[in-house]
CSV table of C-alpha atoms and ligand atoms in Angstrom, one decimal:
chain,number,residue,atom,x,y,z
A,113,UNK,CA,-18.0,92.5,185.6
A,114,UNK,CA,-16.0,93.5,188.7
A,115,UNK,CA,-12.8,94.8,188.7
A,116,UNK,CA,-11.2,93.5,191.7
A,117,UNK,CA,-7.0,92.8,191.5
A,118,UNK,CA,-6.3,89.2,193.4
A,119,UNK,CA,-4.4,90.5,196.5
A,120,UNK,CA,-1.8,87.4,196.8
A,121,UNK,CA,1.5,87.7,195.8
A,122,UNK,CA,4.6,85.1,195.0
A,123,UNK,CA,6.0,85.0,198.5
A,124,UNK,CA,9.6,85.0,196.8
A,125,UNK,CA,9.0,88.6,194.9
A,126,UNK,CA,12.1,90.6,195.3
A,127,UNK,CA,12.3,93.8,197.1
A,128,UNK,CA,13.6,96.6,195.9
A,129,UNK,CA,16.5,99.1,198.5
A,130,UNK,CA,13.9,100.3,200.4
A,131,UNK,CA,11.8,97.1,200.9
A,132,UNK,CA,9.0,97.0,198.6
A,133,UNK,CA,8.0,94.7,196.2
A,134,UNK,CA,7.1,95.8,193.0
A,135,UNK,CA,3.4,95.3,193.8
A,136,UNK,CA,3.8,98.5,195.9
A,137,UNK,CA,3.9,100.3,192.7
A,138,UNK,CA,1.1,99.1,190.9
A,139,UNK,CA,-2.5,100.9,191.0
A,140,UNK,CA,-6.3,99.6,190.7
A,141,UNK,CA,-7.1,96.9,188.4
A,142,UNK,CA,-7.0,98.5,184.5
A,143,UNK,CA,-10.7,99.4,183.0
A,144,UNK,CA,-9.1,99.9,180.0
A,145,UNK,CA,-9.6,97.4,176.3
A,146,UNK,CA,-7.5,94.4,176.9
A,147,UNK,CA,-4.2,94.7,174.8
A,148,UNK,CA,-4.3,98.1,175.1
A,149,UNK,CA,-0.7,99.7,174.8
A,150,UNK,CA,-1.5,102.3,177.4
A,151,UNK,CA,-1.4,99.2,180.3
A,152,UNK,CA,1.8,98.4,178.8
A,153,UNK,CA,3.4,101.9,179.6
A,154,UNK,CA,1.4,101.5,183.2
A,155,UNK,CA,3.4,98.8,183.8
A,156,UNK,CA,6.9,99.9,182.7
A,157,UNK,CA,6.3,102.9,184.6
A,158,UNK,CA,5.6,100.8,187.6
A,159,UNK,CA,8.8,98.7,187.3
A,160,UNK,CA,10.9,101.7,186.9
A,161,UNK,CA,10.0,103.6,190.3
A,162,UNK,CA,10.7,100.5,191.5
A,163,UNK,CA,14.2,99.9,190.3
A,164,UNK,CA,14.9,103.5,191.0
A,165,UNK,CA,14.0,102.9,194.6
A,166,UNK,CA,11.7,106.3,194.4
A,167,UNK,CA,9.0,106.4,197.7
A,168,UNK,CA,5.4,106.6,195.9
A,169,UNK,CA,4.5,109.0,198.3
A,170,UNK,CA,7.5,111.7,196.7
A,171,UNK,CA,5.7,111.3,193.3
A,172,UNK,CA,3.0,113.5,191.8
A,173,UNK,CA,0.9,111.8,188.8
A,174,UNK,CA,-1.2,114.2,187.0
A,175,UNK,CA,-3.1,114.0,183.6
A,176,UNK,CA,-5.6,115.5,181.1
A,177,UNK,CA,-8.8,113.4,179.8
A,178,UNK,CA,-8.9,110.4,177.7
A,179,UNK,CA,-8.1,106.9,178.2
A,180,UNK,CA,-3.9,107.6,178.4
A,181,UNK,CA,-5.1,110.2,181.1
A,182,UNK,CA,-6.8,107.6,182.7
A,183,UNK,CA,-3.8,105.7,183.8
A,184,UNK,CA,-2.4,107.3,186.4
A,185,UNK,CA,-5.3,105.3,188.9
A,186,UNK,CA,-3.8,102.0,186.9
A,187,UNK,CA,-0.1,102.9,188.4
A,188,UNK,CA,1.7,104.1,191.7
A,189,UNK,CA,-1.4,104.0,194.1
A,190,UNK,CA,0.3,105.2,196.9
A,191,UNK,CA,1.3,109.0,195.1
A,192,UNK,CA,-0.6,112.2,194.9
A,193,UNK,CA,-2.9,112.3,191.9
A,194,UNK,CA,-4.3,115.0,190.1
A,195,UNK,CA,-6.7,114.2,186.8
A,196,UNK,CA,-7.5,117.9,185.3
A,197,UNK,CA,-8.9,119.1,182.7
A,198,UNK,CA,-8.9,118.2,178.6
A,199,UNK,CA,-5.0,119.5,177.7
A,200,UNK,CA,-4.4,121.3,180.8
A,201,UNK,CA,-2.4,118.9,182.7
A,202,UNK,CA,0.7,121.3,181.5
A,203,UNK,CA,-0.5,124.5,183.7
A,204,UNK,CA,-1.7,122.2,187.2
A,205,UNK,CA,2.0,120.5,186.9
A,206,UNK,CA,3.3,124.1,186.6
A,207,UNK,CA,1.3,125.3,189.9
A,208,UNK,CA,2.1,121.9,191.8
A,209,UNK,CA,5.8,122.5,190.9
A,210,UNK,CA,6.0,125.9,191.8
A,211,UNK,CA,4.3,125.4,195.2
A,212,UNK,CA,6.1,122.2,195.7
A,213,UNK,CA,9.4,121.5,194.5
A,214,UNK,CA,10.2,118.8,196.7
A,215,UNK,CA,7.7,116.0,194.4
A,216,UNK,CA,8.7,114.1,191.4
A,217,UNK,CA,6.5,115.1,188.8
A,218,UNK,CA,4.7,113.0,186.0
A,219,UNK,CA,2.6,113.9,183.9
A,220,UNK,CA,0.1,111.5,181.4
A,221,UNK,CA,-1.2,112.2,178.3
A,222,UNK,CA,-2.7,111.1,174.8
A,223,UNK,CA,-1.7,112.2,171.8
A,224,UNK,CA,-5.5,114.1,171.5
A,225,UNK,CA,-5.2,116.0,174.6
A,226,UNK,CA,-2.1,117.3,173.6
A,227,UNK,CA,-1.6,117.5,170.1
A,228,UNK,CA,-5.2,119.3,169.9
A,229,UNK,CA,-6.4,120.8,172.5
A,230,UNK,CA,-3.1,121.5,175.0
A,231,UNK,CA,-0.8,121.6,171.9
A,232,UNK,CA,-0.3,125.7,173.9
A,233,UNK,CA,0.5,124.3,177.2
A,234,UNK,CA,2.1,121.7,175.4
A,235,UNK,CA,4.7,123.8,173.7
A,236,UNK,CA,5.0,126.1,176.8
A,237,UNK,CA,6.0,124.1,179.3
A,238,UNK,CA,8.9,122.5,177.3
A,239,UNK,CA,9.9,126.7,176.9
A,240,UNK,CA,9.8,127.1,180.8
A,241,UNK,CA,11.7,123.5,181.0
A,242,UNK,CA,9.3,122.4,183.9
A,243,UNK,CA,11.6,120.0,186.0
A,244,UNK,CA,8.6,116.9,185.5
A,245,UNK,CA,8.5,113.9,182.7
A,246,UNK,CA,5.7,114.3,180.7
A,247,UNK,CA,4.9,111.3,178.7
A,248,UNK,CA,2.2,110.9,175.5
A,249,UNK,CA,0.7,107.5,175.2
A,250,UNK,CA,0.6,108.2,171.4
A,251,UNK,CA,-2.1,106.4,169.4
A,252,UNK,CA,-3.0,108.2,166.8
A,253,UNK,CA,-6.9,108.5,167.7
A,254,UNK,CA,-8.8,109.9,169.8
A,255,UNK,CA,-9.7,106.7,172.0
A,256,UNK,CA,-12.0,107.5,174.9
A,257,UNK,CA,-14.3,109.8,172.3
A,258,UNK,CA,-14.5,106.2,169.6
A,259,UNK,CA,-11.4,106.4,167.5
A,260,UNK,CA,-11.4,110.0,165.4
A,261,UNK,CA,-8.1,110.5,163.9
A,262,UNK,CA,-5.9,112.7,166.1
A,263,UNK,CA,-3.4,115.3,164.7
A,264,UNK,CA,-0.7,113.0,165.2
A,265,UNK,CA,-2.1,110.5,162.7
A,266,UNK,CA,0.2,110.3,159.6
A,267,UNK,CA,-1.4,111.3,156.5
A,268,UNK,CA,-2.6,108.6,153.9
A,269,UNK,CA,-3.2,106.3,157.6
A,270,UNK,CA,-6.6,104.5,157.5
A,271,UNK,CA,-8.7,104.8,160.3
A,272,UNK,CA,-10.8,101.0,161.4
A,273,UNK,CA,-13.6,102.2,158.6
A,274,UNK,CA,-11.4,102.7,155.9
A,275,UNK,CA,-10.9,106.2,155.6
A,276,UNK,CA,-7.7,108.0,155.1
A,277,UNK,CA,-6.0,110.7,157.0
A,278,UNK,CA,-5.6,114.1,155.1
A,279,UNK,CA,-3.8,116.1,156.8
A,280,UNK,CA,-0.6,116.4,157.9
A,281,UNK,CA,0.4,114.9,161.1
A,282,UNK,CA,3.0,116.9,163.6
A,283,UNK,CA,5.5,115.0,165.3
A,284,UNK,CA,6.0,115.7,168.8
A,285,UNK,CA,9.4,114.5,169.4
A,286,UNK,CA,10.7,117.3,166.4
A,287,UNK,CA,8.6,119.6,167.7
A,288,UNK,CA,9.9,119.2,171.6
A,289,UNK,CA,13.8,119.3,170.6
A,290,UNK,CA,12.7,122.5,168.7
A,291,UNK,CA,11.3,124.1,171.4
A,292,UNK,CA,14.3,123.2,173.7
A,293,UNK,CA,12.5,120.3,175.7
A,294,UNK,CA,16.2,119.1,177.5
A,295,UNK,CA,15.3,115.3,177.5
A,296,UNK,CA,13.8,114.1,174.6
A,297,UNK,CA,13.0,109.9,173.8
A,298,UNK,CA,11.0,108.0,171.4
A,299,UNK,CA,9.7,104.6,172.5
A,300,UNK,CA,6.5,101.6,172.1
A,301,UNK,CA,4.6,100.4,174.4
A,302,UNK,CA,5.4,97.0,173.4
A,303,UNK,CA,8.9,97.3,173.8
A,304,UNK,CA,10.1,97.1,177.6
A,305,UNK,CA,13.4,96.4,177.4
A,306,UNK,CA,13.7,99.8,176.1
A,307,UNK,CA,10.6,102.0,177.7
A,308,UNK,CA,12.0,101.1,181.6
A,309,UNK,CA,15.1,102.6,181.0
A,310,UNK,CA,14.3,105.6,179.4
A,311,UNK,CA,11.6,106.0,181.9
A,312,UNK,CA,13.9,106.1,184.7
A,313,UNK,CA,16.5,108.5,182.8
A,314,UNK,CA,13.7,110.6,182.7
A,315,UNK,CA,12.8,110.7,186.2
A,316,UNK,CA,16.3,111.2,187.5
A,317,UNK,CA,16.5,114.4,184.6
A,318,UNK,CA,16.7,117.4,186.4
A,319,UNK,CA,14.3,119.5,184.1
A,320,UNK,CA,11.8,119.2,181.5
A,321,UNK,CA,11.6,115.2,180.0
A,322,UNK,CA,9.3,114.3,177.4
A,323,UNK,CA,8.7,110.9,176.0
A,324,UNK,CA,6.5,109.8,173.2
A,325,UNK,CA,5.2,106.5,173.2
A,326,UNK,CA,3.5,104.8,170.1
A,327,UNK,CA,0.7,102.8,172.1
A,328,UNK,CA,-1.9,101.3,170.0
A,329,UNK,CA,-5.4,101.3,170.3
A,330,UNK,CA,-6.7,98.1,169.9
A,331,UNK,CA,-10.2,99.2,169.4
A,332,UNK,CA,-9.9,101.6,167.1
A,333,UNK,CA,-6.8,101.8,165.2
A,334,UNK,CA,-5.2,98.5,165.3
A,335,UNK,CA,-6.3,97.8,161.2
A,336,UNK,CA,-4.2,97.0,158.5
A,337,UNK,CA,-3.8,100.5,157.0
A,338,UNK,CA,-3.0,102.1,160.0
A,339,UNK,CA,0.8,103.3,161.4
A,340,UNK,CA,-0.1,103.4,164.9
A,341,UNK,CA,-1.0,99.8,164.5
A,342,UNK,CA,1.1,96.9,166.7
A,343,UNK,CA,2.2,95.4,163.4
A,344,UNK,CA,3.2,98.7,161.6
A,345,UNK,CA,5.3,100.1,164.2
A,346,UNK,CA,7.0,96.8,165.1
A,347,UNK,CA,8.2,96.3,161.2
A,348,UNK,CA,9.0,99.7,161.3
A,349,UNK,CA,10.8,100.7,164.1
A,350,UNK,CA,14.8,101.7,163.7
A,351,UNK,CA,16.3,102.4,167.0
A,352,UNK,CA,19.2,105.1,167.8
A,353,UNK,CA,20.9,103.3,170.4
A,354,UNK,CA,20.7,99.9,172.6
A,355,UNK,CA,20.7,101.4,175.9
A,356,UNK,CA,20.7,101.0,179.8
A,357,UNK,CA,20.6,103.1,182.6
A,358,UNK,CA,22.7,103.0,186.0
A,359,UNK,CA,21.7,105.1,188.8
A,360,UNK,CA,24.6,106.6,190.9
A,361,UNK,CA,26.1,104.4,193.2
A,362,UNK,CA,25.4,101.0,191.0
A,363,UNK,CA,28.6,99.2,188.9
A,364,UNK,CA,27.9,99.2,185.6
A,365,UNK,CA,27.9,95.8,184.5
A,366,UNK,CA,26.4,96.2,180.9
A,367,UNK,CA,28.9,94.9,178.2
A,368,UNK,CA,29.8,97.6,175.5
A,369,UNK,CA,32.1,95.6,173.4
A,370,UNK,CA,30.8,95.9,170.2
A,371,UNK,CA,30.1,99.2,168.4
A,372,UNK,CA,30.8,102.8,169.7
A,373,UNK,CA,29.6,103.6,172.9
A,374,UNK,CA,28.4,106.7,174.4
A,375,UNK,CA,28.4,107.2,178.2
A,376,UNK,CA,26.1,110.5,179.0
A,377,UNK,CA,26.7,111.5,182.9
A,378,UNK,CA,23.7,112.6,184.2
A,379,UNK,CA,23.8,115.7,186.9
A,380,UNK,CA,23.2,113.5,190.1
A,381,UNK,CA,26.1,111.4,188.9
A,382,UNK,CA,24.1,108.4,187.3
A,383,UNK,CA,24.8,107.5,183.5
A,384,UNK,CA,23.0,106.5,180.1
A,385,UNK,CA,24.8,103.9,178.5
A,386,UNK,CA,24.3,104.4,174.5
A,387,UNK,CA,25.7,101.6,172.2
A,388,UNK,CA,25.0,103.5,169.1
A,389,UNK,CA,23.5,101.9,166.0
A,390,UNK,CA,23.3,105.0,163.5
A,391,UNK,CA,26.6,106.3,163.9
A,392,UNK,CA,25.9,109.7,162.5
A,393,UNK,CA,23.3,110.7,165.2
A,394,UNK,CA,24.5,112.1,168.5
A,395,UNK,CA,22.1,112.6,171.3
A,396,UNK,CA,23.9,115.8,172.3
A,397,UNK,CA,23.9,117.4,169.4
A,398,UNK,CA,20.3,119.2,168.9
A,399,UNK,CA,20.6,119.5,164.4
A,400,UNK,CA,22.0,116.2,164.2
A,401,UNK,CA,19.2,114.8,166.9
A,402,UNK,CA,16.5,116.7,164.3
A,403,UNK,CA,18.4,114.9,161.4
A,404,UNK,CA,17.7,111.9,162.8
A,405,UNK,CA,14.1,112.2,163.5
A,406,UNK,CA,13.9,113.8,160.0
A,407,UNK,CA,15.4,110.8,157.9
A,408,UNK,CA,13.8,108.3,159.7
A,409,UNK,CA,10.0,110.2,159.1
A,410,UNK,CA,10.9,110.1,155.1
A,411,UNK,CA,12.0,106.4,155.2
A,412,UNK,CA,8.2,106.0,157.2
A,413,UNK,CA,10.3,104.7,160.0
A,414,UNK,CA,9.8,105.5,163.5
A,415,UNK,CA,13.1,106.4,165.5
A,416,UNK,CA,12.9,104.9,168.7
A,417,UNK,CA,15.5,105.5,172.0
A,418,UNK,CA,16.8,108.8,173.6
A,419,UNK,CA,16.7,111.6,170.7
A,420,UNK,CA,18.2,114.5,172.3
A,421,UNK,CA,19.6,115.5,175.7
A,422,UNK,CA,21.3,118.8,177.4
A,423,UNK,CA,22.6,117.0,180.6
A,424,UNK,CA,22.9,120.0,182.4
A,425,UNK,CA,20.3,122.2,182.4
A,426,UNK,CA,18.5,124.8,184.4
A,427,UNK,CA,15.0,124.2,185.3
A,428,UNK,CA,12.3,126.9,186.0
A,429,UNK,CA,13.3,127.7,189.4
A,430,UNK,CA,16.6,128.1,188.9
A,431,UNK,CA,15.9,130.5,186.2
A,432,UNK,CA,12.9,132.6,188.4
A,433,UNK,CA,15.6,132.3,191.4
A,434,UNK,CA,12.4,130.7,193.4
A,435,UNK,CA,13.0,130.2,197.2
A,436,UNK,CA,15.0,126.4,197.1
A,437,UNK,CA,12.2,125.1,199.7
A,438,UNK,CA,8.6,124.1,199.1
A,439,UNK,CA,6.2,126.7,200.3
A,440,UNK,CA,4.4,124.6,202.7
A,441,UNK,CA,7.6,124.1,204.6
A,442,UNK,CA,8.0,128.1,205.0
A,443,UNK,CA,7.2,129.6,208.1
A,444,UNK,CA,4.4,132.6,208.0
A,445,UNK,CA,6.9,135.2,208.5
A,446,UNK,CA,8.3,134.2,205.3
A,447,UNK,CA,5.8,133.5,202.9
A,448,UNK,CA,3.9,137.2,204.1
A,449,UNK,CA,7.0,139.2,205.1
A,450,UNK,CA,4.3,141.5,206.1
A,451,UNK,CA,3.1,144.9,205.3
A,452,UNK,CA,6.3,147.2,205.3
A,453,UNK,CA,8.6,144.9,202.9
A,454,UNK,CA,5.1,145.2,200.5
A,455,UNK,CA,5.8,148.8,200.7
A,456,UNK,CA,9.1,148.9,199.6
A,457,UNK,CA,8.9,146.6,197.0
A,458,UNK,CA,5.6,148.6,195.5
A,459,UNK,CA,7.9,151.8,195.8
A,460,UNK,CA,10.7,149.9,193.9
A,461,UNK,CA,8.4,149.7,191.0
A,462,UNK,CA,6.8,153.0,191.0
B,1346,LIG,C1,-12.9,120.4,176.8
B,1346,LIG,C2,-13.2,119.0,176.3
B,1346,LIG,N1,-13.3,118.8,175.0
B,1346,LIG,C3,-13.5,117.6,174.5
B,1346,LIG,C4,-13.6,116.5,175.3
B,1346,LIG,C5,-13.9,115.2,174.8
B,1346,LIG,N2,-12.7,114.3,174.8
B,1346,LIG,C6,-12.5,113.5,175.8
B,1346,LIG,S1,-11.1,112.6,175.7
B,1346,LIG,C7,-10.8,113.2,174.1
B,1346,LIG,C8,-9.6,112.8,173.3
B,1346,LIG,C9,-8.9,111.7,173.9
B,1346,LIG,O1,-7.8,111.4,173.0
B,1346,LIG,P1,-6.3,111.2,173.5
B,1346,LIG,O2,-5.9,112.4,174.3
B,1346,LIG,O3,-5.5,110.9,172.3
B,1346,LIG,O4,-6.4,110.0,174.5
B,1346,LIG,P2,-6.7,108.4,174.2
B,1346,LIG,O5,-8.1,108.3,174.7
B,1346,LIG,O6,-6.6,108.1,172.8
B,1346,LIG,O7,-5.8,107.7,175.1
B,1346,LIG,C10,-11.8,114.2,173.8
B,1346,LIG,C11,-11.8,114.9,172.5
B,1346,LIG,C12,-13.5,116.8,176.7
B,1346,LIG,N3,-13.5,115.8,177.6
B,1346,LIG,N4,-13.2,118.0,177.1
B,1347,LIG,S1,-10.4,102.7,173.3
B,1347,LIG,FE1,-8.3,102.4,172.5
B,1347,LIG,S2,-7.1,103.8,173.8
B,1347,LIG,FE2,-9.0,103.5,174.9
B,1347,LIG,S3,-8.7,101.8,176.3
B,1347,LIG,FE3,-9.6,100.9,174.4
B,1347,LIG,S4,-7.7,100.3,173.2
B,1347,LIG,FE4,-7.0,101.8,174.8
């Protein structure tokens, strides 16, 4: 089988502020099982660079290993790309940010290579508040390795041979507002209308944004049985808010008649439009975001939309006081002040 994407295009696509169309954002031709939810978040991830009008080349994709880690090559060709090790995507974005400030970061990953093996750079990143989106294709399996359950599978779930989950499952969104993670959303891979937006509130969030995405695997946990499975999470989905975002700059057009209405100002002066739908959750309000995600795992419901948010938040530079330019644009002199200045800081800590 090749894998080769048809290069024509409708002539009639529209462009985007800058002039692209949207096929600018796309990546190789997916490898991955067809109707897999993972090309559905490829996809939404696509058409919301796009829509924000975000040069490729100012992005920085980086993942673990597994099929969701996969998907940065599916998305954005024309970014930097890093694909790193099993559950240490966390500590490369960390570096990358540090020398680089200047990049948007986004970082892949499945629920295996971070509920398992990077749950510790998982839950240390969201303490530092890395400015970067990091987004969990969650399917409940380990995919690439043929379908084990993964620690995010709920208990009394059956696997596609019929056995059922033990243990325990964590959930990562509590576990993030917990931790502090300042941008916290819940979403599925089948539902667009939902995923674009809270992808590009994400992206515009100037510190650490994490989204998890129910994205089932149709090869392995796709059964009846299963609540990772398209059917289970679509009959089971209750969602905070209807919701819409409108960068800085744009009118916002979106009626807000009906219901109450929450309008969350974003730093750079862009808003989240919330029509609220459980009226006793607030999305700025960490115990009653918890609440939320609480009741809705006892009813076995999955609480979709933006969970929690701190609008405005210091990120790890602004807490280290790090110089507010990239390191490749400083001059020698500055990054190796040289051998005296050494000196006097060594004696300062004599
Ligand atoms: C250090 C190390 N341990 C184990 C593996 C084997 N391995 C590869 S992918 C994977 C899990 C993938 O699951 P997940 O992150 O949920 O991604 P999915 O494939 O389901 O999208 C494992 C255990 C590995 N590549 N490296
Ligand atoms: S094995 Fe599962 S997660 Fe991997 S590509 Fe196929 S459907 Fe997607």
């Amino acid at each position: 089988m090749t894998y080769v994407r048809p290069t024509f295009r409708h002539p009639a696509l529209p462009t985007n502020d800058l002039g692209y169309t949207v096929d600018y954002y796309e990546g190789s031709l997916s490898t991955l099982c067809a109707g897999c939810g993972h090309d559905g978040i490829s996809a939404a991830i696509a058409q919301g660079c796009f829509e924000l009008n975000i040069e490729p080349h100012r992005v920085a994709k980086l993942s673990g290993i597994g099929c969701s880690s996969k998907t940065p090559a599916y998305f954005l060709a024309n970014s930097h790309g890093f694909n790193s090790v099993h559950g240490r995507m966390p500590s490369v974005a960390t570096g990358a940010n540090l020398a680089n400030r200047d990049l948007l970061y986004l970082g892949v990953s499945g629920d295996g290579d971070t509920a398992s093996i990077g749950m510790g750079q998982f839950v240390h990143v969201i303490r530092r508040n890395l400015n970067m989106v990091y987004l969990v294709m969650n399917n409940g399996c380990y995919g690439l390795t043929k379908g084990q359950d993964s620690a995010t599978a709920d208990p009394g779930s059956k696997n596609k041979h019929g056995s059922v989950n033990l243990f325990e499952s964590i959930d990562l969104a509590s576990l993030a507002i917990e931790l502090g993670a300042t941008f916290v959303a819940q979403s599925f891979s089948g539902d667009k209308g939902q995923l674009i937006p809270l992808i590009k509130a994400a992206m515009s969030h100037p510190g650490f944004a994490f989204i998890n995405v129910i994205s089932p695997c149709v090869t392995f946990n796709n059964n009846p049985g299963s609540t990772k499975s398209y059917d289970y999470v679509r009959e089971h989905m209750e969602t905070t808010a209807l919701m819409d975002f409108v960068p800085i700059a744009r009118e916002i057009k979106a009626d807000y008649q009906e219901g109450s209405v929450e309008n969350l100002k974003m730093h750079d002066g862009s808003t989240i439009s919330l029509r609220k739908l459980d009226q006793s959750w607030d999305p700025l309000d960490r115990i009653s975001a918890m609440n939320a995600v609480q009741q809705s795992r006892i009813k076995s419901e999955i609480l979709t939309g933006l969970l929690y948010m701190v609008p405005d938040t210091a990120d790890l530079h602004a807490m280290l006081q790090t110089s507010d330019r990239s390191l490749n644009s400083l001059p020698q002199a500055e990054l190796c002040p040289g051998l005296a200045v050494l000196e006097t800081l060594n004696t300062s800590l004599r």
